[in-house]
């Protein structure tokens, strides 16, 4: 079968690999019908060293169950399923608390090399299939597939940013980042009733989609100027919640600049830094809290899927390009060049 491998920065190839197959009684074999390239795939695409490769890519996919191990009970051959970007058993004490990304099962984890599988491929062996996979009540060619695919990561991650940020009806929110996660953090803040949603982003086609998703204001300036603009929009005080969907230190500093006393900085952009200010001059002085982390996308699927099925939300609008597997390397480059927001893959 064919799969996407990253050999190093800027070097993505689609190659023949051994066919995925059931190995454990808790596995399912899924034939991929839709997957995509993630903004987080762009970090290794920018910086991966050749000695760390090749790595199988893709952690967001929908597909048809082709085979199941003897212990799998919740999905069966022929089911259309979505896989979140973390493998989990959905039964341990962390999963029961809705923190599937901290699942205690030894086979739990991310699609990051263990197992050697990935969603940007023709098929995937899914460990802990009962916990990880969720059946979808539509056909593989449904027009809802792009929106349902966002349940695997970007919608759940944007929603997690808003939930961890404590967003509700009395909240003013700043979203930093106009990538797919930032835009779906806007949609999520709107869904949770936020009173004001300020989107910080510079790419007009994206910020227009952000307005369609519920942003009340757009600030294109960055740094000090951007912070000033948000403060002007909020009576000088900043916002209760800041949803940081980038991961650069400059985005963290921007978050510090626009968060209101007593507020929360909720980070879902994978931080590209290990150290950041948290002391008297940054978080402590005004009781500012730091929240966020890898989103337990699995925890939100049952809550968010009905809104997609009912057409209340259309998160699939973040896809602005579609390709087959052959076009995946070009898809990475288009996203790295910010020519595409998010590329849908139909293997
Ligand atoms: Zn678990």
PDB file of N, CA and C in Angstrom, residues 90-140:
ATOM      1  N   UNK A  90     -10.305   4.802  26.278  1.00  0.00           N
ATOM      2  CA  UNK A  90     -11.610   5.385  26.634  1.00  0.00           C
ATOM      3  C   UNK A  90     -12.197   4.772  27.904  1.00  0.00           C
ATOM      4  N   UNK A  91     -11.383   4.073  28.703  1.00  0.00           N
ATOM      5  CA  UNK A  91     -11.916   3.460  29.924  1.00  0.00           C
ATOM      6  C   UNK A  91     -11.077   3.746  31.169  1.00  0.00           C
ATOM      7  N   UNK A  92      -9.825   4.144  31.030  1.00  0.00           N
ATOM      8  CA  UNK A  92      -8.975   4.336  32.212  1.00  0.00           C
ATOM      9  C   UNK A  92      -9.426   5.571  32.987  1.00  0.00           C
ATOM     10  N   UNK A  93      -8.815   5.823  34.137  1.00  0.00           N
ATOM     11  CA  UNK A  93      -9.315   6.933  34.959  1.00  0.00           C
ATOM     12  C   UNK A  93      -9.131   8.296  34.293  1.00  0.00           C
ATOM     13  N   UNK A  94      -8.090   8.460  33.465  1.00  0.00           N
ATOM     14  CA  UNK A  94      -7.913   9.750  32.789  1.00  0.00           C
ATOM     15  C   UNK A  94      -8.927   9.921  31.656  1.00  0.00           C
ATOM     16  N   UNK A  95      -9.155   8.830  30.902  1.00  0.00           N
ATOM     17  CA  UNK A  95     -10.168   8.898  29.844  1.00  0.00           C
ATOM     18  C   UNK A  95     -11.542   9.213  30.434  1.00  0.00           C
ATOM     19  N   UNK A  96     -11.859   8.599  31.585  1.00  0.00           N
ATOM     20  CA  UNK A  96     -13.167   8.850  32.191  1.00  0.00           C
ATOM     21  C   UNK A  96     -13.300  10.293  32.656  1.00  0.00           C
ATOM     22  N   UNK A  97     -12.160  10.948  32.900  1.00  0.00           N
ATOM     23  CA  UNK A  97     -12.185  12.374  33.249  1.00  0.00           C
ATOM     24  C   UNK A  97     -12.104  13.262  32.010  1.00  0.00           C
ATOM     25  N   UNK A  98     -12.166  12.642  30.814  1.00  0.00           N
ATOM     26  CA  UNK A  98     -12.141  13.426  29.583  1.00  0.00           C
ATOM     27  C   UNK A  98     -10.749  13.856  29.159  1.00  0.00           C
ATOM     28  N   UNK A  99      -9.723  13.194  29.669  1.00  0.00           N
ATOM     29  CA  UNK A  99      -8.354  13.559  29.312  1.00  0.00           C
ATOM     30  C   UNK A  99      -7.684  12.396  28.577  1.00  0.00           C
ATOM     31  N   UNK A 100      -8.241  12.100  27.391  1.00  0.00           N
ATOM     32  CA  UNK A 100      -7.788  10.933  26.617  1.00  0.00           C
ATOM     33  C   UNK A 100      -6.342  11.053  26.161  1.00  0.00           C
ATOM     34  N   UNK A 101      -5.819  12.278  26.064  1.00  0.00           N
ATOM     35  CA  UNK A 101      -4.423  12.450  25.654  1.00  0.00           C
ATOM     36  C   UNK A 101      -3.452  12.063  26.774  1.00  0.00           C
ATOM     37  N   UNK A 102      -3.969  11.776  27.963  1.00  0.00           N
ATOM     38  CA  UNK A 102      -3.131  11.254  29.052  1.00  0.00           C
ATOM     39  C   UNK A 102      -3.516   9.823  29.391  1.00  0.00           C
ATOM     40  N   UNK A 103      -4.160   9.122  28.468  1.00  0.00           N
ATOM     41  CA  UNK A 103      -4.604   7.743  28.704  1.00  0.00           C
ATOM     42  C   UNK A 103      -3.452   6.897  29.264  1.00  0.00           C
ATOM     43  N   UNK A 104      -3.781   6.108  30.287  1.00  0.00           N
ATOM     44  CA  UNK A 104      -2.757   5.330  30.998  1.00  0.00           C
ATOM     45  C   UNK A 104      -2.472   3.975  30.349  1.00  0.00           C
ATOM     46  N   UNK A 105      -3.239   3.584  29.334  1.00  0.00           N
ATOM     47  CA  UNK A 105      -3.019   2.275  28.705  1.00  0.00           C
ATOM     48  C   UNK A 105      -1.651   2.246  28.016  1.00  0.00           C
ATOM     49  N   UNK A 106      -0.916   1.129  28.149  1.00  0.00           N
ATOM     50  CA  UNK A 106       0.417   1.075  27.524  1.00  0.00           C
ATOM     51  C   UNK A 106       0.416   1.254  26.007  1.00  0.00           C
ATOM     52  N   UNK A 107      -0.681   0.924  25.338  1.00  0.00           N
ATOM     53  CA  UNK A 107      -0.723   1.120  23.877  1.00  0.00           C
ATOM     54  C   UNK A 107      -1.226   2.507  23.485  1.00  0.00           C
ATOM     55  N   UNK A 108      -1.578   3.351  24.474  1.00  0.00           N
ATOM     56  CA  UNK A 108      -2.082   4.693  24.158  1.00  0.00           C
ATOM     57  C   UNK A 108      -0.939   5.574  23.688  1.00  0.00           C
ATOM     58  N   UNK A 109      -1.289   6.625  22.978  1.00  0.00           N
ATOM     59  CA  UNK A 109      -0.254   7.551  22.522  1.00  0.00           C
ATOM     60  C   UNK A 109      -0.682   8.271  21.262  1.00  0.00           C
ATOM     61  N   UNK A 110       0.294   8.814  20.557  1.00  0.00           N
ATOM     62  CA  UNK A 110       0.026   9.583  19.346  1.00  0.00           C
ATOM     63  C   UNK A 110       0.504   8.804  18.114  1.00  0.00           C
ATOM     64  N   UNK A 111       0.015   9.232  16.953  1.00  0.00           N
ATOM     65  CA  UNK A 111       0.472   8.627  15.694  1.00  0.00           C
ATOM     66  C   UNK A 111       1.828   9.243  15.345  1.00  0.00           C
ATOM     67  N   UNK A 112       2.814   8.979  16.148  1.00  0.00           N
ATOM     68  CA  UNK A 112       4.093   9.656  15.922  1.00  0.00           C
ATOM     69  C   UNK A 112       5.240   8.664  15.791  1.00  0.00           C
ATOM     70  N   UNK A 113       4.974   7.505  15.259  1.00  0.00           N
ATOM     71  CA  UNK A 113       6.061   6.553  15.045  1.00  0.00           C
ATOM     72  C   UNK A 113       5.841   5.243  15.784  1.00  0.00           C
ATOM     73  N   UNK A 114       5.086   5.265  16.817  1.00  0.00           N
ATOM     74  CA  UNK A 114       4.777   4.040  17.573  1.00  0.00           C
ATOM     75  C   UNK A 114       3.271   3.984  17.797  1.00  0.00           C
ATOM     76  N   UNK A 115       2.461   3.341  17.012  1.00  0.00           N
ATOM     77  CA  UNK A 115       2.819   2.403  15.939  1.00  0.00           C
ATOM     78  C   UNK A 115       3.343   3.113  14.679  1.00  0.00           C
ATOM     79  N   UNK A 116       3.965   2.332  13.785  1.00  0.00           N
ATOM     80  CA  UNK A 116       4.428   2.855  12.495  1.00  0.00           C
ATOM     81  C   UNK A 116       3.242   2.898  11.545  1.00  0.00           C
ATOM     82  N   UNK A 117       2.371   3.858  11.791  1.00  0.00           N
ATOM     83  CA  UNK A 117       1.168   4.006  10.982  1.00  0.00           C
ATOM     84  C   UNK A 117       0.942   5.499  10.805  1.00  0.00           C
ATOM     85  N   UNK A 118       0.088   5.859   9.870  1.00  0.00           N
ATOM     86  CA  UNK A 118      -0.225   7.265   9.701  1.00  0.00           C
ATOM     87  C   UNK A 118      -1.452   7.411   8.828  1.00  0.00           C
ATOM     88  N   UNK A 119      -2.168   8.504   9.004  1.00  0.00           N
ATOM     89  CA  UNK A 119      -3.439   8.702   8.307  1.00  0.00           C
ATOM     90  C   UNK A 119      -3.294   9.128   6.855  1.00  0.00           C
ATOM     91  N   UNK A 120      -2.122   9.683   6.484  1.00  0.00           N
ATOM     92  CA  UNK A 120      -1.918  10.102   5.086  1.00  0.00           C
ATOM     93  C   UNK A 120      -1.442   8.885   4.300  1.00  0.00           C
ATOM     94  N   UNK A 121      -2.328   7.906   4.201  1.00  0.00           N
ATOM     95  CA  UNK A 121      -1.984   6.612   3.615  1.00  0.00           C
ATOM     96  C   UNK A 121      -3.263   5.943   3.143  1.00  0.00           C
ATOM     97  N   UNK A 122      -3.097   4.791   2.487  1.00  0.00           N
ATOM     98  CA  UNK A 122      -4.289   4.079   2.008  1.00  0.00           C
ATOM     99  C   UNK A 122      -5.007   3.341   3.126  1.00  0.00           C
ATOM    100  N   UNK A 123      -4.252   2.905   4.148  1.00  0.00           N
ATOM    101  CA  UNK A 123      -4.862   2.143   5.243  1.00  0.00           C
ATOM    102  C   UNK A 123      -4.064   2.365   6.524  1.00  0.00           C
ATOM    103  N   UNK A 124      -4.714   2.088   7.656  1.00  0.00           N
ATOM    104  CA  UNK A 124      -4.092   2.301   8.957  1.00  0.00           C
ATOM    105  C   UNK A 124      -4.484   1.168   9.896  1.00  0.00           C
ATOM    106  N   UNK A 125      -3.496   0.623  10.630  1.00  0.00           N
ATOM    107  CA  UNK A 125      -3.813  -0.266  11.751  1.00  0.00           C
ATOM    108  C   UNK A 125      -4.065   0.620  12.962  1.00  0.00           C
ATOM    109  N   UNK A 126      -5.267   0.520  13.535  1.00  0.00           N
ATOM    110  CA  UNK A 126      -5.644   1.359  14.675  1.00  0.00           C
ATOM    111  C   UNK A 126      -5.600   0.525  15.946  1.00  0.00           C
ATOM    112  N   UNK A 127      -4.656   0.806  16.856  1.00  0.00           N
ATOM    113  CA  UNK A 127      -4.645   0.114  18.142  1.00  0.00           C
ATOM    114  C   UNK A 127      -5.831   0.580  19.009  1.00  0.00           C
ATOM    115  N   UNK A 128      -6.200  -0.222  19.991  1.00  0.00           N
ATOM    116  CA  UNK A 128      -7.276   0.123  20.937  1.00  0.00           C
ATOM    117  C   UNK A 128      -8.502   0.655  20.186  1.00  0.00           C
ATOM    118  N   UNK A 129      -8.933  -0.109  19.181  1.00  0.00           N
ATOM    119  CA  UNK A 129      -9.992   0.377  18.283  1.00  0.00           C
ATOM    120  C   UNK A 129     -11.273   0.725  19.027  1.00  0.00           C
ATOM    121  N   UNK A 130     -11.625  -0.041  20.052  1.00  0.00           N
ATOM    122  CA  UNK A 130     -12.862   0.248  20.796  1.00  0.00           C
ATOM    123  C   UNK A 130     -12.817   1.623  21.458  1.00  0.00           C
ATOM    124  N   UNK A 131     -11.647   1.994  21.945  1.00  0.00           N
ATOM    125  CA  UNK A 131     -11.544   3.288  22.617  1.00  0.00           C
ATOM    126  C   UNK A 131     -11.310   4.429  21.668  1.00  0.00           C
ATOM    127  N   UNK A 132     -10.568   4.147  20.594  1.00  0.00           N
ATOM    128  CA  UNK A 132     -10.088   5.229  19.730  1.00  0.00           C
ATOM    129  C   UNK A 132     -11.113   5.629  18.670  1.00  0.00           C
ATOM    130  N   UNK A 133     -11.729   4.650  18.019  1.00  0.00           N
ATOM    131  CA  UNK A 133     -12.573   4.936  16.862  1.00  0.00           C
ATOM    132  C   UNK A 133     -14.010   5.267  17.262  1.00  0.00           C
ATOM    133  N   UNK A 134     -14.614   6.166  16.497  1.00  0.00           N
ATOM    134  CA  UNK A 134     -16.024   6.505  16.699  1.00  0.00           C
ATOM    135  C   UNK A 134     -16.742   6.314  15.373  1.00  0.00           C
ATOM    136  N   UNK A 135     -17.833   5.566  15.417  1.00  0.00           N
ATOM    137  CA  UNK A 135     -18.619   5.310  14.216  1.00  0.00           C
ATOM    138  C   UNK A 135     -19.338   6.582  13.761  1.00  0.00           C
ATOM    139  N   UNK A 136     -19.378   6.802  12.448  1.00  0.00           N
ATOM    140  CA  UNK A 136     -20.065   7.964  11.880  1.00  0.00           C
ATOM    141  C   UNK A 136     -21.355   7.496  11.207  1.00  0.00           C
ATOM    142  N   UNK A 137     -22.458   8.217  11.431  1.00  0.00           N
ATOM    143  CA  UNK A 137     -23.748   7.772  10.881  1.00  0.00           C
ATOM    144  C   UNK A 137     -24.019   8.312   9.484  1.00  0.00           C
ATOM    145  N   UNK A 138     -22.982   8.380   8.649  1.00  0.00           N
ATOM    146  CA  UNK A 138     -23.164   8.846   7.270  1.00  0.00           C
ATOM    147  C   UNK A 138     -22.389   7.909   6.355  1.00  0.00           C
ATOM    148  N   UNK A 139     -22.579   8.101   5.031  1.00  0.00           N
ATOM    149  CA  UNK A 139     -21.819   7.313   4.054  1.00  0.00           C
ATOM    150  C   UNK A 139     -20.484   7.995   3.771  1.00  0.00           C
ATOM    151  N   UNK A 140     -19.542   7.213   3.220  1.00  0.00           N
ATOM    152  CA  UNK A 140     -18.177   7.730   2.990  1.00  0.00           C
ATOM    153  C   UNK A 140     -18.157   8.881   1.990  1.00  0.00           C
TER     154      UNK A 140
END
